Amino acid sequence: MKRERVIALSTFLCFLVVGLNIRLGSLPPLGKFLSPFTGFIQNSYDAFSAPVDAGLSSPVRILFDERRVPHIFAGGEEDLYFAQGLMHARDRLWQMDFLYRAAAGRLSEVAGAKTVGLDRITRRKGLPWAAENTLDHIKKNYLHTFQHLQAYSRGVNYWIEHLQPKDYPVEFKLMDYKPEKWSPLKTIMIQKYMANMLAGGDNDVERTNALSYFGQKDFERLFSNKFQEYAPMIDSGECAKAAANQYKSRLASTWFGASKSDPYQPEPGYGSNSWVISGNKTNSGYPVLASDPHLELTLPSIWYELQLSGDKSNAYGVSIPGVPYIIIGFNKDIAWGITNGETDVRDWYALKFRNNRSEYYLGGKWMRSDLRIEKIAVFNSADVTDTVLLTLAGPVVYTEAFNKEPDKCNMALNWTAHLPSNDFNMFYLLNRGKEFDDFKAAIRFMSCPTLNVTFASKEDIAIAHQGKIPYRQALQGQFVFDGAKTIPASQYIAQEDLPLLRNPEKNFVFSANQKPVPPNYPLTIYGYYGAYRNRTIETDLKEKSRFAVKDVMKMQTSNFDLFAAETLPVMLHAIQNVTLTPDVWDYIHTLRAWNYYSDRHLTAPLLFSVWWEEFHNQTWDDLQSLPFMVLKPNAINTLKLMKDEPSSKYFDLASTPEIETAPDVLMRSLKVNVERLSSYRKSHAVVNWSEFKNTTFRHLLNVEQFSRVDVYSGGSKNSINATTTGWGPSWRMIVTFDPGKPRAWGINPGGQSGNPGSAWYASNISDWAEGKYHELSYMQDTSSACNYKIILK
Amino acid sequence: MSSLKIIALAIALILSQYLAPWWSFTIACTLIGFFSSFGKWKTFFLGAGLLFLVWMTQYLYVELRTGSNIGEQAAGMMHLPGKYILYAASSFFFALIAGLSALLGYFLTVQLPQKIAN
């Protein structure tokens, strides 16, 4: 009996220990996670130090300022990027691992079966394949870049080697896995991840379906791109009339089909701002550069702030964890900013296959498919094997075996992100640039995504629209190509024909994701361009004759919403003869008194936003019930229709027997919202724009406790301060040049640390929401004052 | 069992937590149970009490030293109302396992002399 008791108890204990040592479903391994010696509580400590015997060629000094920003001073470049890798790993190791896994289609290995679909899409889009080709290209052609990537990886791995399990970032503990060694390929994967984030959307299929559904005449009216002519990056007088190069026409034919899907589409309202004001328009007499890239608001923060000082450069700015160099920043001679180019660099080719997909028909010929076998490891489940078909037109993303988007089934994705390139070199050369010619030499390395790059030095200001843009004739690239009759693009707009503007007479350059070129630009550049923030910026820059830095700060945080200013009066005018009930009258009265600023404490931005959304949705409600996905006419074209043809058939609602006009739909949507607002008031103590907008910095794993919700903030997607629920200015920077050294101000929402237990994890969010800036401490040398320092040897 | 012996075993328990995986306390507590000369309930409470004390002290030490809010965040993830509840609940739960391990040690002391006698 006693023996059985011992066996039973020891068996029970064994089961308990094993059960508490492994991850069960969404529960972390409780024994490891809760142990105060190795578990979550150990992440209360901030990593201040780093192991110092790194075997470097000369000592590297890392000085930390009061915001925990590292200022790295190294003798050689390899030591410099080693130290950058070490700092990124020290503060953002899990974020780097996660971004890499997302880019490589390896999330399922740690997240389980729920992300298999996502991993398959990533691999089928050809991102890992493209990254491998890019690595080969860099190895063969750019030895210095490869050496930097290797040095960076060594720095990351040096940190990983010195980690004990108790020191792992808390997310590794939650998901029960260990950090893997870093490599140059992983860095390239993250670059492809960014390319996917910024240039991974298109609406070719939905436009093709819309053309079929509306017919040519109405399509041209309802999907006019005329608005893209408003305030282009380079205007007519500044644009060359003819291309410097000759381009060959290519065989191309569009295809018309229709089926159902729910794809990711580019959103022109999201983007970035950057402008430069020349010294002729500033109080100091020196140029001022402003840059605020709008990206997903996440925790850990997308950007990592640092200074990189080597033998040939001393640059300050923000970097992307997992990637060496400074991406947006300045050095003592120049400053640069970026916005997403938004130019369409993706085309879909409808293909026919035969012989069990071993052959496809492209441009009038049968060709052999290449197969790439992808093996996806899945946590707590069997591996999944997928076969990706590679064609000359690109990978076939969706097939009958994986039909997440039926509209795109059997189509090849032709995308410049697949091309081998060395985009890193642009940032490397900008980091060490001294003048305009260096800027010009640097930007030519940017391939995908297209970027608008702004530039300032003491003498020059400039802006360029840069990237590999397929050469297309009119309308090509906006619709699906018929692969049977089409040869994919092999010619790209030549570097000298890409838009570039230097020292214009107007004394400023600017970009807010608008169309980069005016109508007289001789080549076809098509994209998903915005039309509001650019005009606000242009007006502000034109109207004021002299700018101080504080004026630029005010501009960068402006909540003025031009979309509302142009749209609301039209909406109010359309219903001026309608008799209003008292509750509707209150609603209208608040809107009439509005100054079109999306300030956080106001109710009017909320009332306008929901009214417009409801009206837009009701107007195009017929499209929701179609068995295929059709692009909805955008706000500008809908507004034009309302003004020009209020009795258009498109305002008649299919769900009612009456024939509606635009004012009827406006009133219906208004009444719906008055009712909604009434019930909203009952469930919410405070009703204002911020509370409704609910700006949230979401943790990458969507852990609520590691996220920051309902940040009290203003802004809207068409304000310069384009802060929405989960998107916004992910870094605000203003740089000017004094005779001695550059002066800069910035704010990185989030913080330096990726550790949710750190005081520097979300330390800047409230200052960011208030529109405050921190003066950036640009250190000249290692004798500068600092909070603490590390010397690596 | 002398208090010196208990202190030595407590130190062994603490060291096991610093140097070995979390579950090493089950081995340390089994040894405590094996070498203690208490009755079975006292042995159970000795193992459980020691583990509770060691874990709770460590939680509070880190908490006071860093002032980090990660305890609150972890408590939120576990749907508990506050970090101190989490620390207490966690220490208590694992203390039960420590107590059972000590009890196993006690049963082994009873079992082994029988075997030797046989």
PDB file of C-alpha atoms in Angstrom, chain A residues 31 36 112 121 181 196 356 440 449 463 638 641 653 689 726 732-733 756:
ATOM      1  CA  GLY A  31       5.945  26.795 -14.338  1.00  0.00           C
ATOM      2  CA  PRO A  36      10.042  34.485 -10.037  1.00  0.00           C
ATOM      3  CA  GLY A 112       0.529  27.151 -34.271  1.00  0.00           C
ATOM      4  CA  ILE A 121       0.289  33.599 -48.449  1.00  0.00           C
ATOM      5  CA  LYS A 181      20.762  33.124 -34.507  1.00  0.00           C
ATOM      6  CA  ASN A 196       5.189  44.306 -48.571  1.00  0.00           C
ATOM      7  CA  ASN A 356      -1.057  19.216 -64.039  1.00  0.00           C
ATOM      8  CA  LYS A 440      21.407  61.683 -56.095  1.00  0.00           C
ATOM      9  CA  PRO A 449       8.734  50.159 -52.512  1.00  0.00           C
ATOM     10  CA  ILE A 463      12.731  65.732 -53.575  1.00  0.00           C
ATOM     11  CA  THR A 638     -18.958  60.251 -54.940  1.00  0.00           C
ATOM     12  CA  LEU A 641     -21.703  62.782 -58.333  1.00  0.00           C
ATOM     13  CA  LEU A 653     -31.317  52.283 -52.731  1.00  0.00           C
ATOM     14  CA  TRP A 689     -13.539  62.454 -31.265  1.00  0.00           C
ATOM     15  CA  GLY A 726      -4.295  52.109 -35.490  1.00  0.00           C
ATOM     16  CA  ARG A 732       8.021  63.051 -36.227  1.00  0.00           C
ATOM     17  CA  MET A 733      11.293  64.735 -37.065  1.00  0.00           C
ATOM     18  CA  PRO A 756       6.762  45.790 -21.766  1.00  0.00           C
TER      19      PRO A 756
END
